[in-house]
Amino acid sequence: MKSKILLNLSLFALLISSLGTSLHAQTYGKNGMVVSDHHLSSEVGVSILKKGGNAIDAAVATALSLAVTHPEAGNIGGGGFIVFMKADGDVTTFDFREKAPLAASPTMFLDENGEIRDNSNHKGLLSVGVPGTVAGLYQAHQKYGKLPWGELVQPAIDQAKNGFPMSFGLYRAALQVSKRDSSYDILQNFFRGPDGEVVAPGELWKQPALAQTLEAIRDQGRDGFYKGAVAEEIERYMKANGGIITQEDLAKYEAVERKPVKTTFKDFEIFSMPPPSSGGVALIEIMNLMEEADISKIEFNSTAYVHLVAEAMRRAFADRAEFLGDPDFNPEMPIDHLISKDFAKSRFENLDLTQASKSDSSKFGQLYGGDHTTHFSVIDKDGNAISLTYTLENSYGAGMGSDKLGFIFNNEMGDFNPVPGITTSTGQIGSDPNLVAPEKRMLSSMTPTIVAKDHKPYLVIGSPGGRTIINTVFQTVLNVLAYDMRIDRAIEAMKIHHQWLPDRILYERNLLSPDTRDALEAMGHTLIPTTNIGVLMGITYDARLRAYVGAADSASEDGAAKGY
Ligand code: GLY
C-alpha cells in the first residue's frame, strides 16, 4: 500500500513537471543543452552529456527516446538528416532519408488511366520507404560517438519497458488515432493499456514490443534492425499486407555522410542540409536574397517585409521543384549556382518591390506534404553541435506496422513526384529529378541548420512542417541574425509561408495586422490564415554570459529545453 502511494507520488511529481510549470521558458546551460519535442527525451540527452558523452552520443539517445515518447514523428521506422558541427568548426552531415524499395517504379501509384490509385502514395504499405533512422544514428555514432552504443539505446528501452506518464497533449492525440479506421492497423491498440482503454493522463504508458525491438538494436547495432528477426518480421508483415519491402531492401540500406551546403550572412556562416533535402539549398537561396535586399533596414512584420520575404520564397520554391532530387540519381543538379551570391543578384533584379509577381502554373510547384516531423538541437561542453530533423512524413506515418515490433512505418513515398510529366496549378509536380526509382531517396524539405560565428556554433535550429519547414527555419534564422531577436522570441514571432504553387501567402492568424493584410492584397497577394507554422527547437550562444540559451516552441505541448 505504502509503495503504491510512493509510486503515485513520484508519478505525480513527474507529471506536474510537465503540467504545472511552463516547459517553454528560455533555458540556460553552461555546459550543454538539448531541446526536443519531449521534456523526458531532452532529459535523456542531457543525462548522456553529463556522463561524458558528446553531442553525437546525446543525439542518438535523444532520437531513440523520442521514438518512444513522441511517436507521431520520433521514430525508428522513418528517416531524416543530421547536420553536425564539430568543436573545431568543421561541419558534416548524415543523410538517412528513406529509399524507394527495389520493386518500386515511377508509375507504381497509378491505375490504368494514369491516375493515382486510392491515394496509394500516401496511404497503405506502398507509401512506405525503406527506413533509414537506425542506420543513420548508428553510422554517425560509429564515426564520431564516444560512449558505447548500448548505453545510448538503454534509456529508450527503459522508457518503453517501464513506461512514462501519459501527458494531456499525447492523450488528445491518442484518443484521435485510436478511433482511426482499421486500415491503420497498429494504431488501433497502440495507446491502450492491458484493460483495453486508452492510457489516461498521468498513467504510465508502456510499449513492450518496441522495447524488444530496441533491445535487438542495442545488442546488434544496425544489424538488429536491418537483419535477423526484426528484418524477417518486417518482410513477413509487408508480404501479408500488400507491401513490397523485403529483407534485401533492408540489408542494402546505407546512410550517407555528405558535405553541407553553406553561405554567409553578415559575419555569420550558415550550414544546412544538401539534397536529397531541398531545405538547405532553398534556405540559402532565400538568405542570399535577403542580404541582397538589405533586409535589416526593412521593419519586421511590415508590408514591405512580408512582400519581400514571400517573393523570395516563391522563387526558391520554383527552383526547388525544377531542379532538386536525390543527388545519387541527379548528378548534374546546379546546386553551386543556386546557392551563389551571383544567382541571388540576378534573382533580385526581377523582383518588383511594389507588386506581387505571378507563379507560373504551367511549370512547377508543390503542395505542403506531411507536417509531422520532429526536430531537436544539441550542444555539448566542447562546442560540438547537432541539428537533427527526422520524420515519418504524416503524423504517425502510414499508421501501419507489426504489433510484434511495436513501431510505425513512415509514408514517405508520398514525397516523390507521383505522376511522371504531370504538374498542376494546385501543386502536384511531375518533374524528372524526383520521380520514383528503385533505391532512390525522395526529395525532402527538412532543414536542420547550424549558424556559426567565428567558427563556433551560434544558432542550432530546425522545425517540422513539410514544405513549410524551409520557410519556418529561414524566418527564425533571419529573426536572430538580422533582427537580433532572442531565441524564444525568434521562435514565437509571426511566420508566413509561400511555396510558389499554390500562389498564396499563409500567415499565422492574429499575428499580422488587418492593415498590413489589406496593403498586401492591394499589391496582388492572396492571404490565407492558418493556426500555426512550425515547431522550432533552438539553441543560441550568449557570448556575454558564456552560456547556451535554448527554447522549445510553445506549439510543442511536451517539448522542452534542458540545459546543465
Ligand atoms: N516528410 C517531410 C519532408 O521530408 O520534407
XYZ file of C-alpha atoms and ligand atoms in Angstrom:
569
model
C 0.000 0.000 0.000
C 2.722 2.420 1.076
C 4.834 1.663 -2.016
C 1.796 2.300 -4.183
C 1.315 5.704 -2.559
C 5.011 6.446 -3.040
C 4.814 5.378 -6.681
C 1.773 7.567 -7.210
C 3.519 10.481 -5.529
C 6.582 10.160 -7.740
C 4.352 9.821 -10.803
C 2.512 12.918 -9.701
C 5.819 14.759 -9.347
C 6.868 13.652 -12.831
C 3.552 14.679 -14.285
C 3.489 18.027 -12.509
C 6.882 18.784 -14.010
C 5.129 18.860 -17.365
C 1.699 20.041 -16.316
C 2.208 22.539 -13.522
C 5.086 24.508 -14.949
C 5.851 26.012 -18.300
C 8.174 23.930 -20.435
C 8.722 26.773 -22.847
C 10.652 29.384 -20.893
C 14.064 30.244 -22.271
C 16.593 27.976 -20.536
C 20.319 28.405 -19.869
C 23.127 25.873 -19.810
C 26.789 26.426 -19.056
C 27.946 23.023 -20.291
C 25.406 21.824 -22.772
C 21.818 21.828 -23.925
C 19.228 19.564 -25.520
C 15.951 20.972 -26.906
C 13.415 18.456 -28.174
C 9.711 17.751 -28.617
C 9.541 15.851 -25.306
C 10.992 17.008 -21.997
C 11.822 13.426 -20.949
C 13.820 12.922 -24.161
C 15.653 16.224 -23.629
C 16.484 14.912 -20.147
C 17.799 11.657 -21.628
C 20.084 13.681 -23.913
C 21.369 15.815 -21.043
C 21.986 12.697 -18.891
C 24.251 11.376 -21.676
C 26.137 14.692 -21.823
C 26.586 14.598 -18.036
C 28.034 11.089 -18.304
C 30.740 12.438 -20.619
C 29.031 11.698 -23.910
C 29.430 14.154 -26.771
C 26.730 15.798 -28.895
C 26.532 12.768 -31.222
C 26.004 10.425 -28.260
C 23.319 12.693 -26.825
C 21.631 12.976 -30.228
C 21.492 9.181 -30.665
C 19.960 8.735 -27.199
C 17.504 11.625 -27.702
C 16.390 10.363 -31.118
C 15.740 6.832 -29.836
C 13.958 8.205 -26.773
C 11.691 10.363 -28.977
C 10.764 7.168 -30.847
C 9.176 6.163 -27.521
C 7.873 9.463 -26.095
C 6.845 11.269 -29.302
C 5.625 8.530 -31.642
C 3.801 10.832 -34.084
C 7.207 11.716 -35.565
C 10.023 10.377 -33.368
C 10.865 7.073 -34.980
C 12.882 4.061 -35.934
C 10.550 3.440 -38.910
C 11.335 6.651 -40.797
C 14.341 8.721 -41.777
C 15.994 12.115 -41.591
C 19.124 14.222 -41.521
C 21.870 15.329 -39.144
C 23.958 18.471 -39.521
C 26.984 18.157 -37.211
C 29.389 20.974 -36.393
C 32.482 19.720 -34.638
C 34.188 21.759 -31.960
C 36.966 22.626 -34.450
C 34.434 24.329 -36.753
C 34.348 21.574 -39.383
C 30.806 20.665 -40.491
C 29.481 17.405 -41.928
C 26.040 15.889 -42.448
C 24.422 12.450 -42.344
C 21.681 11.563 -44.801
C 19.449 8.776 -43.522
C 16.474 9.594 -45.732
C 14.278 6.616 -46.622
C 14.752 4.927 -50.016
C 12.288 3.535 -52.524
C 12.240 -0.286 -52.357
C 13.862 -2.346 -55.137
C 10.425 -3.223 -56.553
C 9.364 0.442 -56.853
C 8.786 2.179 -60.211
C 7.794 5.672 -61.483
C 4.240 4.512 -62.200
C 3.728 2.321 -59.138
C 0.913 4.506 -57.752
C -1.085 4.780 -60.998
C -4.162 2.970 -62.280
C -4.802 2.043 -65.932
C -5.967 5.652 -66.613
C -2.706 7.060 -65.327
C -4.354 8.406 -62.155
C -3.216 7.889 -58.597
C -4.863 4.733 -57.257
C -6.639 5.201 -53.880
C -4.183 7.800 -52.558
C -1.668 4.931 -52.522
C 1.369 7.222 -52.471
C 0.227 8.456 -49.042
C -1.767 5.555 -47.617
C -1.138 1.827 -47.229
C 2.112 -0.092 -47.427
C 3.124 1.103 -50.915
C 3.651 4.502 -49.292
C 6.417 3.136 -47.037
C 10.053 3.915 -47.833
C 12.899 1.710 -46.584
C 13.588 3.199 -43.119
C 16.904 4.959 -42.521
C 16.870 6.165 -38.918
C 18.714 3.293 -37.228
C 21.381 3.186 -39.965
C 21.929 6.940 -39.766
C 22.226 7.086 -35.991
C 24.494 4.040 -35.977
C 26.789 5.386 -38.678
C 27.112 8.808 -37.007
C 27.901 7.074 -33.721
C 30.444 4.690 -35.258
C 32.334 7.621 -36.725
C 32.034 10.291 -34.044
C 30.466 8.839 -30.859
C 32.313 8.421 -27.547
C 30.143 6.319 -25.243
C 29.287 2.659 -26.030
C 26.281 2.264 -28.376
C 24.347 0.122 -25.884
C 24.428 2.883 -23.244
C 22.738 5.228 -25.700
C 19.924 2.834 -26.594
C 19.209 1.786 -22.992
C 17.284 4.913 -21.860
C 14.773 4.433 -24.701
C 14.400 0.749 -23.768
C 13.743 1.750 -20.150
C 11.129 4.306 -21.207
C 9.390 1.787 -23.470
C 9.555 -1.102 -20.971
C 8.795 0.708 -17.714
C 6.545 3.301 -19.296
C 6.351 7.047 -18.830
C 3.446 9.238 -17.736
C 0.921 9.998 -20.446
C 0.645 13.773 -20.913
C -2.554 15.594 -21.824
C -1.112 16.503 -25.230
C -0.274 12.904 -26.098
C -3.605 11.723 -24.675
C -5.509 14.059 -27.021
C -3.644 12.552 -29.988
C -4.080 9.031 -28.587
C -7.870 9.419 -28.445
C -7.884 10.649 -32.031
C -5.684 7.981 -33.616
C -7.244 5.122 -31.669
C -10.516 5.933 -33.469
C -8.994 5.906 -36.983
C -10.213 3.353 -39.498
C -8.871 -0.143 -39.065
C -6.566 0.061 -42.109
C -4.249 1.974 -39.768
C -3.688 -1.368 -38.096
C -1.046 -0.732 -35.437
C -2.760 2.425 -34.194
C -5.916 0.643 -33.070
C -4.250 -0.668 -29.901
C -1.130 1.488 -29.821
C -2.141 3.638 -26.844
C -4.268 1.097 -24.994
C -3.285 -0.405 -21.650
C -3.908 -4.017 -20.534
C -7.548 -3.081 -19.719
C -8.146 -2.172 -23.377
C -8.643 1.550 -22.601
C -6.511 4.401 -23.939
C -3.962 5.121 -21.191
C -5.163 8.200 -19.267
C -3.080 11.308 -18.469
C -0.734 10.655 -15.566
C -0.832 6.877 -16.003
C 2.217 5.009 -17.258
C 2.148 4.152 -20.944
C 4.272 1.070 -21.711
C 5.409 -0.284 -25.117
C 6.819 -3.798 -24.522
C 7.081 -4.769 -28.226
C 9.016 -1.599 -29.062
C 11.290 -2.270 -26.059
C 12.101 -5.684 -27.534
C 12.922 -4.225 -30.955
C 15.148 -1.636 -29.279
C 16.903 -4.431 -27.369
C 17.831 -6.067 -30.680
C 19.209 -2.702 -31.862
C 21.104 -2.280 -28.577
C 22.681 -5.737 -28.823
C 23.366 -5.963 -32.569
C 23.692 -2.324 -33.661
C 22.255 -1.586 -37.105
C 22.032 -5.313 -37.875
C 19.477 -5.589 -35.067
C 17.087 -3.711 -37.362
C 18.242 -4.445 -40.916
C 18.985 -8.175 -40.483
C 17.774 -11.112 -38.372
C 14.463 -11.417 -36.559
C 13.332 -7.786 -36.962
C 14.045 -7.748 -40.726
C 12.310 -11.132 -41.114
C 9.218 -9.835 -39.336
C 9.200 -6.644 -41.462
C 9.266 -8.761 -44.649
C 6.583 -11.124 -43.328
C 4.313 -8.229 -42.344
C 4.846 -6.472 -45.693
C 4.048 -9.620 -47.719
C 0.952 -10.360 -45.638
C -0.453 -6.846 -46.117
C 0.409 -5.887 -49.708
C 3.755 -4.164 -49.060
C 6.890 -4.585 -51.171
C 9.816 -4.027 -48.769
C 11.970 -7.149 -48.469
C 14.911 -8.303 -46.362
C 17.120 -7.461 -49.350
C 15.902 -3.838 -49.269
C 16.723 -3.640 -45.589
C 20.150 -5.289 -45.873
C 21.098 -2.915 -48.718
C 20.095 0.293 -46.948
C 23.063 2.607 -46.203
C 23.148 6.081 -44.673
C 25.467 8.567 -46.422
C 27.798 11.210 -44.984
C 27.588 14.306 -47.213
C 29.134 17.786 -47.343
C 26.791 20.529 -46.075
C 25.626 23.416 -48.245
C 26.765 26.769 -46.864
C 26.620 30.527 -47.288
C 27.438 33.674 -45.349
C 25.112 36.346 -43.980
C 26.768 39.414 -42.455
C 29.587 37.912 -40.372
C 27.797 34.603 -39.859
C 28.271 31.302 -41.687
C 25.145 29.220 -42.339
C 25.437 25.431 -42.781
C 22.489 23.278 -43.793
C 21.399 20.003 -45.368
C 22.162 19.342 -49.069
C 19.967 17.168 -51.337
C 18.156 14.834 -51.053
C 16.801 17.570 -48.829
C 15.825 20.712 -50.678
C 15.927 22.514 -47.322
C 19.488 23.808 -47.287
C 19.582 24.936 -50.929
C 16.263 26.798 -50.629
C 17.202 28.333 -47.260
C 20.449 29.622 -48.715
C 18.792 30.999 -51.850
C 16.362 32.950 -49.676
C 19.033 34.160 -47.218
C 21.190 35.364 -50.117
C 18.210 37.299 -51.467
C 17.687 38.849 -48.023
C 21.296 40.003 -47.971
C 20.922 41.423 -51.473
C 17.775 43.307 -50.349
C 19.429 44.573 -47.147
C 16.549 43.182 -45.100
C 17.813 44.576 -41.779
C 16.666 48.035 -42.958
C 13.105 46.800 -43.500
C 10.914 46.746 -40.405
C 9.927 43.277 -39.184
C 6.292 42.359 -39.974
C 5.737 45.423 -42.170
C 4.079 45.209 -45.585
C 7.478 45.575 -47.244
C 8.853 42.733 -45.096
C 6.068 40.253 -45.873
C 6.137 41.126 -49.580
C 9.902 40.701 -49.923
C 10.015 37.509 -47.895
C 7.104 35.971 -49.837
C 8.656 36.871 -53.191
C 11.963 35.302 -52.169
C 10.162 32.140 -51.045
C 8.229 31.981 -54.323
C 11.477 31.972 -56.302
C 13.284 29.435 -54.138
C 10.358 27.010 -54.274
C 10.124 27.306 -58.065
C 13.816 26.341 -58.311
C 13.357 23.572 -55.779
C 10.624 21.993 -57.883
C 12.515 22.313 -61.131
C 15.986 21.164 -60.135
C 16.188 19.150 -56.921
C 16.087 15.427 -56.161
C 18.337 12.631 -54.906
C 21.960 13.602 -55.791
C 22.852 9.943 -56.364
C 20.348 9.916 -59.265
C 20.760 13.560 -60.386
C 24.496 14.241 -60.545
C 24.003 17.376 -62.696
C 21.919 19.415 -60.224
C 23.078 23.089 -60.362
C 23.483 23.408 -56.605
C 26.542 25.676 -56.628
C 24.719 28.019 -58.995
C 21.502 28.088 -56.942
C 23.326 28.931 -53.700
C 25.696 31.515 -55.241
C 25.530 35.224 -54.424
C 25.552 35.984 -58.182
C 22.374 33.987 -58.656
C 20.729 35.947 -55.809
C 21.735 39.191 -57.548
C 20.101 38.124 -60.823
C 17.013 36.865 -58.970
C 16.725 40.185 -57.110
C 16.899 42.212 -60.320
C 13.479 40.968 -61.448
C 11.840 41.185 -58.015
C 9.344 44.065 -58.032
C 9.222 45.658 -54.574
C 5.775 47.140 -55.242
C 3.804 44.298 -56.873
C 3.311 40.568 -56.322
C 4.734 38.515 -59.171
C 2.834 35.553 -60.615
C 3.690 31.924 -60.067
C 3.758 30.287 -63.475
C 1.370 27.375 -63.083
C 2.428 25.849 -66.389
C 5.715 24.904 -64.754
C 6.317 23.615 -61.255
C 5.095 23.820 -57.676
C 4.339 21.676 -54.634
C 1.651 21.064 -52.074
C 2.591 21.176 -48.436
C 3.226 17.499 -47.751
C 3.357 15.900 -44.321
C 3.769 18.250 -41.434
C 4.576 15.796 -38.681
C 8.250 15.708 -38.481
C 10.290 16.491 -35.372
C 13.465 18.442 -34.819
C 15.901 18.613 -31.930
C 19.073 20.580 -31.244
C 22.033 19.524 -29.080
C 25.246 21.166 -27.966
C 27.925 19.750 -25.672
C 30.529 21.270 -23.369
C 33.229 21.252 -26.066
C 31.034 23.087 -28.569
C 30.083 20.134 -30.782
C 26.593 20.844 -32.114
C 23.906 18.673 -33.692
C 20.876 19.792 -35.636
C 18.714 16.718 -36.311
C 15.352 16.545 -38.097
C 13.655 13.197 -38.738
C 10.193 12.108 -39.736
C 7.518 9.565 -40.538
C 6.032 12.083 -43.084
C 2.417 12.298 -41.822
C 1.541 12.221 -38.150
C 2.070 8.535 -37.194
C 3.309 7.919 -40.743
C 1.463 5.148 -42.571
C -0.274 4.267 -39.295
C 0.723 0.685 -40.053
C 3.237 -1.723 -38.580
C 3.645 -5.112 -36.956
C 2.312 -5.403 -33.375
C 5.248 -7.734 -32.741
C 7.772 -4.940 -33.480
C 5.862 -2.057 -31.869
C 6.935 0.730 -34.248
C 5.118 2.609 -37.003
C 6.222 2.752 -40.644
C 6.678 6.046 -42.476
C 4.596 7.027 -45.518
C 7.482 8.936 -47.071
C 6.957 7.654 -50.652
C 4.377 10.488 -50.880
C 7.317 12.919 -51.128
C 8.163 11.583 -54.626
C 6.511 13.165 -57.677
C 3.663 10.672 -58.200
C 2.672 11.107 -61.874
C 5.515 11.474 -64.401
C 5.186 14.642 -66.500
C 2.029 15.949 -64.835
C 2.292 19.243 -62.955
C -0.845 21.082 -61.846
C -1.594 24.567 -60.540
C -2.894 23.029 -57.330
C 0.564 21.782 -56.637
C 1.192 18.274 -57.949
C 4.618 18.057 -59.593
C 5.741 15.709 -62.339
C 9.326 16.816 -62.979
C 12.050 14.233 -63.511
C 14.536 14.756 -60.677
C 12.104 13.488 -58.045
C 10.310 10.632 -59.860
C 10.269 7.238 -58.123
C 13.093 4.794 -58.907
C 14.389 1.727 -57.040
C 16.732 2.762 -54.191
C 16.176 6.471 -54.839
C 15.643 8.877 -51.943
C 12.561 11.113 -52.140
C 13.084 14.878 -52.026
C 12.675 16.368 -48.548
C 12.162 19.847 -47.136
C 13.810 19.145 -43.792
C 16.212 21.951 -42.941
C 18.402 21.129 -39.930
C 20.697 24.150 -39.755
C 23.676 25.460 -37.790
C 24.823 29.084 -37.923
C 28.388 29.773 -36.846
C 30.160 32.908 -35.705
C 33.958 32.829 -35.533
C 33.735 29.110 -36.496
C 31.734 28.258 -33.370
C 28.043 27.363 -33.192
C 25.914 30.473 -32.716
C 22.459 29.126 -33.582
C 21.279 25.498 -33.840
C 17.779 25.319 -35.301
C 15.186 23.255 -37.167
C 11.477 22.518 -37.388
C 8.837 20.096 -38.668
C 6.151 21.236 -41.116
C 6.530 19.583 -44.545
C 7.379 22.243 -47.109
C 6.743 24.982 -44.540
C 9.936 23.798 -42.792
C 12.197 25.719 -45.165
C 10.373 28.992 -44.592
C 9.969 28.448 -40.848
C 13.677 27.852 -40.368
C 14.564 30.712 -42.712
C 12.430 33.266 -40.814
C 13.803 32.142 -37.451
C 17.394 32.404 -38.691
C 16.555 35.861 -40.062
C 14.929 36.896 -36.770
C 18.126 36.063 -34.884
C 20.719 37.275 -37.409
C 19.012 40.324 -38.931
C 16.574 41.384 -36.205
C 18.609 40.431 -33.115
C 15.692 38.609 -31.505
C 16.442 36.327 -28.568
C 15.815 32.676 -29.359
C 12.404 32.262 -27.705
C 11.061 35.432 -29.387
C 12.535 34.423 -32.747
C 10.751 31.078 -32.481
C 7.381 32.528 -31.462
C 7.406 35.532 -33.862
C 4.888 35.679 -36.752
C 5.720 33.382 -39.675
C 4.430 33.275 -43.230
C 4.698 30.587 -45.897
C 4.726 30.863 -49.695
C 5.743 27.870 -51.847
C 5.257 29.154 -55.381
C 2.213 26.978 -56.067
C -0.459 27.310 -54.904
C 0.175 31.051 -55.298
C -0.763 32.359 -51.853
C 0.695 33.506 -48.574
C -0.195 31.510 -45.471
C 0.147 33.613 -42.308
C -0.318 32.903 -38.623
C -3.780 34.059 -37.582
C -3.887 37.051 -35.194
C -0.221 37.895 -35.753
C -0.472 40.032 -38.894
C -2.430 43.294 -38.709
C -5.506 43.784 -40.907
C -3.942 46.964 -42.339
C -0.873 45.025 -43.478
C -3.051 42.316 -44.982
C -5.074 44.931 -46.915
C -1.878 46.539 -48.204
C -0.512 43.148 -49.314
C -3.761 42.300 -51.094
C -3.572 45.636 -52.892
C -0.128 44.557 -54.153
C -1.685 41.416 -55.653
C -1.083 38.824 -52.934
C -3.661 36.289 -51.748
C -3.536 35.744 -47.988
C -4.809 32.693 -46.107
C -4.748 32.454 -42.285
C -3.537 29.339 -40.510
C -3.277 28.464 -36.829
C 0.435 27.852 -36.537
C 3.520 27.454 -38.696
C 6.399 25.320 -37.413
C 7.505 23.738 -34.139
C 11.033 25.022 -33.655
C 13.663 23.758 -31.229
C 16.612 26.130 -30.994
C 19.829 26.918 -29.148
C 21.875 30.124 -29.313
C 25.138 31.071 -27.670
C 25.253 34.140 -25.419
C 28.857 35.346 -25.511
C 28.409 37.768 -22.611
C 27.044 35.082 -20.296
C 29.236 32.406 -21.884
C 26.173 30.193 -21.814
C 23.920 28.313 -24.212
C 20.340 29.543 -24.371
C 17.655 27.104 -25.502
C 13.951 27.374 -26.255
C 11.230 24.957 -27.371
C 8.340 26.269 -29.471
C 5.131 26.652 -27.446
C 3.386 24.748 -30.265
C 5.032 21.627 -28.816
C 2.964 20.671 -25.785
C 5.550 18.335 -24.268
C 8.724 19.886 -25.687
C 11.383 21.492 -23.526
C 14.902 22.862 -23.472
C 17.122 21.259 -20.834
C 20.493 22.762 -20.052
C 23.113 21.900 -17.454
N 8.357 14.423 -44.844
C 8.614 15.807 -44.905
C 9.880 16.141 -45.602
O 10.775 15.326 -45.657
O 10.015 17.220 -46.092
